[in-house]
């Protein structure tokens, strides 16, 4: 058995964009007079833009029409794009390039499974587009994380069988999605929060391919 592909989440795994999402939602919430804090923000990790907006609006105390929601989501996205426009390779998280490079060296395909429709621009600005064989287009994923769809789509994109894939996530919903896809789940972040993962590391800098149990490599 061998690892055929390594699949990566973006925000919180490869890139330090979690804060950019947070600041963009905070700006929108302040503008609209809606309560928002870091605890609510935790629930938005790995969740699509529209689903994140629904969570934000839980505290608004009023109903919003579909058109209003579309405009609010577009507003948040504009704020987010203002920030990601100035991303550079310095905004990569520790270990990201090392692990991507190690996959390349060992002939392991690499794919990106991010819920973010901005992922291609983020990847380009971070300078790691050449290190990724496939980027899932989040627009075409009907069932979001914790459904396995985005990870299965990533595996298909690099022509790898799910059981030979390892996948990295910082969100609980993402770990559940990986497990549902029957892949090895590697959590990046808090061990307690990501306890459903097969392994958890504080960051990619603490991980190396040699840590994958021999029967998988
Ligand atoms: P966008 P990931 C997710 O990315 C973020 O964690 C989540 O906070 C965000 O709402 C979502 O992407 C959608 O992003 O608004 O740019 O389409 O963690 O799956 O890489
Ligand atoms: Mg994430």
PDB file of C-alpha atoms and ligand atoms in Angstrom:
ATOM      1  CA  UNK A   1       0.000   0.000   0.000  1.00  0.00           C
ATOM      2  CA  UNK A   2       1.152   3.560  -0.604  1.00  0.00           C
ATOM      3  CA  UNK A   3      -0.134   7.102  -0.239  1.00  0.00           C
ATOM      4  CA  UNK A   4      -1.397   8.076  -3.679  1.00  0.00           C
ATOM      5  CA  UNK A   5      -2.534  11.594  -2.839  1.00  0.00           C
ATOM      6  CA  UNK A   6      -2.387  14.204  -0.119  1.00  0.00           C
ATOM      7  CA  UNK A   7      -5.399  16.499   0.060  1.00  0.00           C
ATOM      8  CA  UNK A   8      -5.208  19.837   1.836  1.00  0.00           C
ATOM      9  CA  UNK A   9      -7.733  22.233   3.271  1.00  0.00           C
ATOM     10  CA  UNK A  10      -6.645  25.854   2.749  1.00  0.00           C
ATOM     11  CA  UNK A  11      -7.698  28.199   5.549  1.00  0.00           C
ATOM     12  CA  UNK A  12      -6.010  27.132   8.771  1.00  0.00           C
ATOM     13  CA  UNK A  13      -3.911  24.391   7.152  1.00  0.00           C
ATOM     14  CA  UNK A  14      -1.833  25.901   4.341  1.00  0.00           C
ATOM     15  CA  UNK A  15      -2.625  29.576   4.815  1.00  0.00           C
ATOM     16  CA  UNK A  16      -3.150  32.074   7.529  1.00  0.00           C
ATOM     17  CA  UNK A  17      -6.417  33.382   6.076  1.00  0.00           C
ATOM     18  CA  UNK A  18      -8.677  32.529   9.021  1.00  0.00           C
ATOM     19  CA  UNK A  19      -8.118  35.993  10.474  1.00  0.00           C
ATOM     20  CA  UNK A  20      -8.958  37.599   7.115  1.00  0.00           C
ATOM     21  CA  UNK A  21     -12.313  35.796   7.047  1.00  0.00           C
ATOM     22  CA  UNK A  22     -12.933  36.826  10.664  1.00  0.00           C
ATOM     23  CA  UNK A  23     -12.116  40.497  10.068  1.00  0.00           C
ATOM     24  CA  UNK A  24     -14.339  40.573   6.974  1.00  0.00           C
ATOM     25  CA  UNK A  25     -17.344  39.097   8.821  1.00  0.00           C
ATOM     26  CA  UNK A  26     -16.676  41.417  11.776  1.00  0.00           C
ATOM     27  CA  UNK A  27     -16.651  44.451   9.496  1.00  0.00           C
ATOM     28  CA  UNK A  28     -19.966  43.400   7.950  1.00  0.00           C
ATOM     29  CA  UNK A  29     -21.517  42.608  11.344  1.00  0.00           C
ATOM     30  CA  UNK A  30     -20.481  46.003  12.780  1.00  0.00           C
ATOM     31  CA  UNK A  31     -21.839  47.784   9.752  1.00  0.00           C
ATOM     32  CA  UNK A  32     -25.207  46.041  10.121  1.00  0.00           C
ATOM     33  CA  UNK A  33     -25.301  46.217  13.938  1.00  0.00           C
ATOM     34  CA  UNK A  34     -25.220  42.430  14.357  1.00  0.00           C
ATOM     35  CA  UNK A  35     -23.483  40.864  17.347  1.00  0.00           C
ATOM     36  CA  UNK A  36     -20.442  38.774  16.337  1.00  0.00           C
ATOM     37  CA  UNK A  37     -17.574  37.332  18.334  1.00  0.00           C
ATOM     38  CA  UNK A  38     -14.699  34.834  18.068  1.00  0.00           C
ATOM     39  CA  UNK A  39     -16.863  32.007  19.393  1.00  0.00           C
ATOM     40  CA  UNK A  40     -19.399  32.506  16.609  1.00  0.00           C
ATOM     41  CA  UNK A  41     -16.474  32.777  14.198  1.00  0.00           C
ATOM     42  CA  UNK A  42     -15.287  29.295  15.242  1.00  0.00           C
ATOM     43  CA  UNK A  43     -18.528  27.915  13.805  1.00  0.00           C
ATOM     44  CA  UNK A  44     -17.743  29.456  10.405  1.00  0.00           C
ATOM     45  CA  UNK A  45     -14.520  27.510   9.831  1.00  0.00           C
ATOM     46  CA  UNK A  46     -14.763  25.305   6.745  1.00  0.00           C
ATOM     47  CA  UNK A  47     -18.361  26.451   6.194  1.00  0.00           C
ATOM     48  CA  UNK A  48     -19.425  27.978   2.865  1.00  0.00           C
ATOM     49  CA  UNK A  49     -20.007  31.729   2.536  1.00  0.00           C
ATOM     50  CA  UNK A  50     -23.823  31.523   2.443  1.00  0.00           C
ATOM     51  CA  UNK A  51     -23.981  29.005   5.290  1.00  0.00           C
ATOM     52  CA  UNK A  52     -21.633  31.265   7.293  1.00  0.00           C
ATOM     53  CA  UNK A  53     -23.941  34.215   6.665  1.00  0.00           C
ATOM     54  CA  UNK A  54     -26.922  32.223   8.012  1.00  0.00           C
ATOM     55  CA  UNK A  55     -24.947  31.607  11.227  1.00  0.00           C
ATOM     56  CA  UNK A  56     -24.058  35.317  11.491  1.00  0.00           C
ATOM     57  CA  UNK A  57     -27.706  36.325  10.986  1.00  0.00           C
ATOM     58  CA  UNK A  58     -28.922  34.081  13.837  1.00  0.00           C
ATOM     59  CA  UNK A  59     -28.158  37.031  16.158  1.00  0.00           C
ATOM     60  CA  UNK A  60     -29.696  39.715  13.951  1.00  0.00           C
ATOM     61  CA  UNK A  61     -33.242  39.369  15.313  1.00  0.00           C
ATOM     62  CA  UNK A  62     -34.862  39.869  11.906  1.00  0.00           C
ATOM     63  CA  UNK A  63     -35.585  38.108   8.637  1.00  0.00           C
ATOM     64  CA  UNK A  64     -33.603  38.908   5.487  1.00  0.00           C
ATOM     65  CA  UNK A  65     -34.799  38.359   1.927  1.00  0.00           C
ATOM     66  CA  UNK A  66     -32.765  36.235  -0.474  1.00  0.00           C
ATOM     67  CA  UNK A  67     -31.679  39.407  -2.300  1.00  0.00           C
ATOM     68  CA  UNK A  68     -30.545  41.035   0.965  1.00  0.00           C
ATOM     69  CA  UNK A  69     -28.595  37.905   1.878  1.00  0.00           C
ATOM     70  CA  UNK A  70     -26.905  37.830  -1.514  1.00  0.00           C
ATOM     71  CA  UNK A  71     -25.879  41.448  -1.076  1.00  0.00           C
ATOM     72  CA  UNK A  72     -24.553  40.858   2.467  1.00  0.00           C
ATOM     73  CA  UNK A  73     -22.516  37.855   1.286  1.00  0.00           C
ATOM     74  CA  UNK A  74     -21.149  39.900  -1.614  1.00  0.00           C
ATOM     75  CA  UNK A  75     -20.205  42.670   0.827  1.00  0.00           C
ATOM     76  CA  UNK A  76     -18.274  40.258   3.034  1.00  0.00           C
ATOM     77  CA  UNK A  77     -16.559  38.812  -0.010  1.00  0.00           C
ATOM     78  CA  UNK A  78     -15.466  42.283  -1.154  1.00  0.00           C
ATOM     79  CA  UNK A  79     -13.919  42.937   2.259  1.00  0.00           C
ATOM     80  CA  UNK A  80     -12.211  39.525   2.151  1.00  0.00           C
ATOM     81  CA  UNK A  81     -10.859  40.111  -1.345  1.00  0.00           C
ATOM     82  CA  UNK A  82      -9.420  43.456  -0.251  1.00  0.00           C
ATOM     83  CA  UNK A  83      -7.329  41.546   2.292  1.00  0.00           C
ATOM     84  CA  UNK A  84      -6.298  38.554   0.158  1.00  0.00           C
ATOM     85  CA  UNK A  85      -5.167  40.893  -2.612  1.00  0.00           C
ATOM     86  CA  UNK A  86      -2.072  41.615  -0.562  1.00  0.00           C
ATOM     87  CA  UNK A  87      -1.254  38.048   0.513  1.00  0.00           C
ATOM     88  CA  UNK A  88       2.316  36.901  -0.130  1.00  0.00           C
ATOM     89  CA  UNK A  89       4.242  33.647   0.506  1.00  0.00           C
ATOM     90  CA  UNK A  90       4.874  35.053   4.003  1.00  0.00           C
ATOM     91  CA  UNK A  91       1.246  34.264   4.820  1.00  0.00           C
ATOM     92  CA  UNK A  92       1.774  30.541   4.339  1.00  0.00           C
ATOM     93  CA  UNK A  93       1.507  28.581   7.567  1.00  0.00           C
ATOM     94  CA  UNK A  94       4.653  26.861   8.936  1.00  0.00           C
ATOM     95  CA  UNK A  95       5.503  23.588   7.215  1.00  0.00           C
ATOM     96  CA  UNK A  96       3.148  24.090   4.253  1.00  0.00           C
ATOM     97  CA  UNK A  97       5.823  24.283   1.559  1.00  0.00           C
ATOM     98  CA  UNK A  98       7.952  21.553   3.184  1.00  0.00           C
ATOM     99  CA  UNK A  99       5.074  19.052   3.176  1.00  0.00           C
ATOM    100  CA  UNK A 100       3.967  19.963  -0.359  1.00  0.00           C
ATOM    101  CA  UNK A 101       7.560  19.606  -1.574  1.00  0.00           C
ATOM    102  CA  UNK A 102       7.960  16.262   0.222  1.00  0.00           C
ATOM    103  CA  UNK A 103       4.845  14.957  -1.532  1.00  0.00           C
ATOM    104  CA  UNK A 104       6.267  16.045  -4.875  1.00  0.00           C
ATOM    105  CA  UNK A 105       9.581  14.295  -4.147  1.00  0.00           C
ATOM    106  CA  UNK A 106       7.805  11.034  -3.273  1.00  0.00           C
ATOM    107  CA  UNK A 107       5.472  11.109  -6.282  1.00  0.00           C
ATOM    108  CA  UNK A 108       2.407  11.731  -4.106  1.00  0.00           C
ATOM    109  CA  UNK A 109      -0.243  13.797  -5.915  1.00  0.00           C
ATOM    110  CA  UNK A 110      -1.418  16.972  -4.172  1.00  0.00           C
ATOM    111  CA  UNK A 111      -4.913  18.452  -4.230  1.00  0.00           C
ATOM    112  CA  UNK A 112      -6.734  21.323  -2.571  1.00  0.00           C
ATOM    113  CA  UNK A 113     -10.164  20.769  -0.986  1.00  0.00           C
ATOM    114  CA  UNK A 114     -11.193  24.214   0.196  1.00  0.00           C
ATOM    115  CA  UNK A 115     -14.755  25.452   0.634  1.00  0.00           C
ATOM    116  CA  UNK A 116     -13.500  28.855  -0.495  1.00  0.00           C
ATOM    117  CA  UNK A 117     -14.401  30.087  -3.953  1.00  0.00           C
ATOM    118  CA  UNK A 118     -11.450  32.461  -3.574  1.00  0.00           C
ATOM    119  CA  UNK A 119      -9.012  29.561  -3.185  1.00  0.00           C
ATOM    120  CA  UNK A 120      -7.412  29.832  -6.667  1.00  0.00           C
ATOM    121  CA  UNK A 121      -6.552  33.517  -6.098  1.00  0.00           C
ATOM    122  CA  UNK A 122      -5.261  32.840  -2.591  1.00  0.00           C
ATOM    123  CA  UNK A 123      -3.077  29.964  -3.830  1.00  0.00           C
ATOM    124  CA  UNK A 124      -1.694  32.138  -6.618  1.00  0.00           C
ATOM    125  CA  UNK A 125      -0.790  34.981  -4.264  1.00  0.00           C
ATOM    126  CA  UNK A 126       0.806  32.561  -1.827  1.00  0.00           C
ATOM    127  CA  UNK A 127       2.972  31.239  -4.667  1.00  0.00           C
ATOM    128  CA  UNK A 128       2.044  27.558  -4.230  1.00  0.00           C
ATOM    129  CA  UNK A 129      -0.030  26.986  -7.372  1.00  0.00           C
ATOM    130  CA  UNK A 130       2.838  25.014  -8.993  1.00  0.00           C
ATOM    131  CA  UNK A 131       2.878  22.639  -5.999  1.00  0.00           C
ATOM    132  CA  UNK A 132      -0.765  21.606  -6.361  1.00  0.00           C
ATOM    133  CA  UNK A 133      -1.889  19.105  -8.993  1.00  0.00           C
ATOM    134  CA  UNK A 134      -5.607  19.830  -8.610  1.00  0.00           C
ATOM    135  CA  UNK A 135      -7.847  22.438  -7.004  1.00  0.00           C
ATOM    136  CA  UNK A 136     -11.494  21.516  -6.392  1.00  0.00           C
ATOM    137  CA  UNK A 137     -13.891  24.212  -7.595  1.00  0.00           C
ATOM    138  CA  UNK A 138     -16.048  24.786  -4.492  1.00  0.00           C
ATOM    139  CA  UNK A 139     -18.869  26.177  -6.673  1.00  0.00           C
ATOM    140  CA  UNK A 140     -19.674  22.704  -7.943  1.00  0.00           C
ATOM    141  CA  UNK A 141     -19.777  20.958  -4.571  1.00  0.00           C
ATOM    142  CA  UNK A 142     -23.434  20.490  -3.639  1.00  0.00           C
ATOM    143  CA  UNK A 143     -23.025  18.930  -0.202  1.00  0.00           C
ATOM    144  CA  UNK A 144     -20.574  20.887   1.978  1.00  0.00           C
ATOM    145  CA  UNK A 145     -18.268  19.545   4.701  1.00  0.00           C
ATOM    146  CA  UNK A 146     -19.008  17.427   6.818  1.00  0.00           C
ATOM    147  CA  UNK A 147     -20.228  15.601   3.706  1.00  0.00           C
ATOM    148  CA  UNK A 148     -17.356  13.791   1.989  1.00  0.00           C
ATOM    149  CA  UNK A 149     -18.033  15.288  -1.472  1.00  0.00           C
ATOM    150  CA  UNK A 150     -15.196  17.847  -1.663  1.00  0.00           C
ATOM    151  CA  UNK A 151     -12.574  15.278  -0.598  1.00  0.00           C
ATOM    152  CA  UNK A 152     -13.932  12.646  -2.982  1.00  0.00           C
ATOM    153  CA  UNK A 153     -13.871  15.218  -5.766  1.00  0.00           C
ATOM    154  CA  UNK A 154     -10.231  16.067  -4.932  1.00  0.00           C
ATOM    155  CA  UNK A 155      -9.276  12.365  -5.050  1.00  0.00           C
ATOM    156  CA  UNK A 156     -11.018  11.971  -8.379  1.00  0.00           C
ATOM    157  CA  UNK A 157      -9.220  15.057  -9.703  1.00  0.00           C
ATOM    158  CA  UNK A 158      -5.848  13.408  -9.157  1.00  0.00           C
ATOM    159  CA  UNK A 159      -7.081   9.947 -10.086  1.00  0.00           C
ATOM    160  CA  UNK A 160      -6.454   8.455  -6.632  1.00  0.00           C
ATOM    161  CA  UNK A 161      -8.529   5.924  -4.727  1.00  0.00           C
ATOM    162  CA  UNK A 162      -9.890   7.487  -1.501  1.00  0.00           C
ATOM    163  CA  UNK A 163      -8.475   4.679   0.665  1.00  0.00           C
ATOM    164  CA  UNK A 164      -4.986   5.645  -0.536  1.00  0.00           C
ATOM    165  CA  UNK A 165      -5.451   9.336   0.319  1.00  0.00           C
ATOM    166  CA  UNK A 166      -4.420  11.295   3.384  1.00  0.00           C
ATOM    167  CA  UNK A 167      -6.165  14.607   4.062  1.00  0.00           C
ATOM    168  CA  UNK A 168      -5.422  17.594   6.290  1.00  0.00           C
ATOM    169  CA  UNK A 169      -8.033  19.762   8.034  1.00  0.00           C
ATOM    170  CA  UNK A 170      -8.290  22.342  10.812  1.00  0.00           C
ATOM    171  CA  UNK A 171     -12.086  22.223  11.164  1.00  0.00           C
ATOM    172  CA  UNK A 172     -14.170  19.594  12.923  1.00  0.00           C
ATOM    173  CA  UNK A 173     -16.592  19.472  10.002  1.00  0.00           C
ATOM    174  CA  UNK A 174     -13.624  18.878   7.719  1.00  0.00           C
ATOM    175  CA  UNK A 175     -12.345  15.954   9.786  1.00  0.00           C
ATOM    176  CA  UNK A 176     -15.818  14.410   9.678  1.00  0.00           C
ATOM    177  CA  UNK A 177     -15.865  14.916   5.902  1.00  0.00           C
ATOM    178  CA  UNK A 178     -12.492  13.160   5.517  1.00  0.00           C
ATOM    179  CA  UNK A 179     -13.603  10.231   7.625  1.00  0.00           C
ATOM    180  CA  UNK A 180     -16.823   9.977   5.657  1.00  0.00           C
ATOM    181  CA  UNK A 181     -14.672   9.841   2.505  1.00  0.00           C
ATOM    182  CA  UNK A 182     -12.826   6.891   4.117  1.00  0.00           C
ATOM    183  CA  UNK A 183      -9.444   8.654   3.990  1.00  0.00           C
ATOM    184  CA  UNK A 184      -6.823   9.058   6.684  1.00  0.00           C
ATOM    185  CA  UNK A 185      -7.692  12.271   8.584  1.00  0.00           C
ATOM    186  CA  UNK A 186      -4.874  14.465   9.862  1.00  0.00           C
ATOM    187  CA  UNK A 187      -5.995  17.309  12.107  1.00  0.00           C
ATOM    188  CA  UNK A 188      -4.079  20.572  12.220  1.00  0.00           C
ATOM    189  CA  UNK A 189      -4.755  22.531  15.400  1.00  0.00           C
ATOM    190  CA  UNK A 190      -6.275  21.665  18.753  1.00  0.00           C
ATOM    191  CA  UNK A 191      -6.045  17.971  19.714  1.00  0.00           C
ATOM    192  CA  UNK A 192      -9.187  18.117  21.858  1.00  0.00           C
ATOM    193  CA  UNK A 193     -11.334  19.786  19.199  1.00  0.00           C
ATOM    194  CA  UNK A 194     -10.080  17.500  16.418  1.00  0.00           C
ATOM    195  CA  UNK A 195     -10.218  14.284  18.442  1.00  0.00           C
ATOM    196  CA  UNK A 196     -11.954  12.425  15.623  1.00  0.00           C
ATOM    197  CA  UNK A 197      -8.833  12.688  13.435  1.00  0.00           C
ATOM    198  CA  UNK A 198      -6.395   9.766  13.072  1.00  0.00           C
ATOM    199  CA  UNK A 199      -3.531  12.071  14.056  1.00  0.00           C
ATOM    200  CA  UNK A 200      -3.387  15.713  15.192  1.00  0.00           C
ATOM    201  CA  UNK A 201      -0.487  18.165  14.917  1.00  0.00           C
ATOM    202  CA  UNK A 202      -0.245  21.771  16.041  1.00  0.00           C
ATOM    203  CA  UNK A 203       0.875  22.710  12.531  1.00  0.00           C
ATOM    204  CA  UNK A 204       2.187  21.101   9.336  1.00  0.00           C
ATOM    205  CA  UNK A 205       5.678  21.926  10.610  1.00  0.00           C
ATOM    206  CA  UNK A 206       5.250  19.089  13.150  1.00  0.00           C
ATOM    207  CA  UNK A 207       4.240  16.549  10.500  1.00  0.00           C
ATOM    208  CA  UNK A 208       6.316  14.482   8.100  1.00  0.00           C
ATOM    209  CA  UNK A 209       5.300  11.737   5.681  1.00  0.00           C
ATOM    210  CA  UNK A 210       7.392   9.264   7.673  1.00  0.00           C
ATOM    211  CA  UNK A 211       4.792   9.525  10.465  1.00  0.00           C
ATOM    212  CA  UNK A 212       2.152   7.776   8.374  1.00  0.00           C
ATOM    213  CA  UNK A 213       1.903   4.193   9.658  1.00  0.00           C
ATOM    214  CA  UNK A 214       4.007   1.857   7.446  1.00  0.00           C
ATOM    215  CA  UNK A 215       0.999  -0.110   6.229  1.00  0.00           C
ATOM    216  CA  UNK A 216      -0.286   3.045   4.526  1.00  0.00           C
ATOM    217  CA  UNK A 217       2.954   4.204   2.927  1.00  0.00           C
TER     218      UNK A 217
HETATM  219  P1  LIG B   1     -15.249  32.014   0.492  1.00  0.00           P
HETATM  220  P2  LIG B   1     -11.490  26.141   3.938  1.00  0.00           P
HETATM  221  C1  LIG B   1     -13.409  27.991   4.097  1.00  0.00           C
HETATM  222  O1  LIG B   1     -12.176  27.571   3.635  1.00  0.00           O
HETATM  223  C2  LIG B   1     -13.248  28.878   5.325  1.00  0.00           C
HETATM  224  O2  LIG B   1     -12.749  28.127   6.412  1.00  0.00           O
HETATM  225  C3  LIG B   1     -14.576  29.457   5.708  1.00  0.00           C
HETATM  226  O3  LIG B   1     -14.431  30.292   6.834  1.00  0.00           O
HETATM  227  C4  LIG B   1     -15.148  30.232   4.507  1.00  0.00           C
HETATM  228  O4  LIG B   1     -16.424  30.755   4.832  1.00  0.00           O
HETATM  229  C5  LIG B   1     -15.248  29.288   3.308  1.00  0.00           C
HETATM  230  O5  LIG B   1     -13.966  28.756   3.029  1.00  0.00           O
HETATM  231  C6  LIG B   1     -15.811  29.971   2.077  1.00  0.00           C
HETATM  232  O6  LIG B   1     -14.905  30.931   1.644  1.00  0.00           O
HETATM  233  O7  LIG B   1     -16.199  32.993   1.076  1.00  0.00           O
HETATM  234  O8  LIG B   1     -13.896  32.579   0.163  1.00  0.00           O
HETATM  235  O9  LIG B   1     -15.855  31.256  -0.675  1.00  0.00           O
HETATM  236  O10 LIG B   1     -11.220  26.108   5.411  1.00  0.00           O
HETATM  237  O11 LIG B   1     -12.462  25.093   3.458  1.00  0.00           O
HETATM  238  O12 LIG B   1     -10.238  26.228   3.110  1.00  0.00           O
HETATM  239 MG1  LIG B   2      -9.988  25.291   7.137  1.00  0.00          MG
END
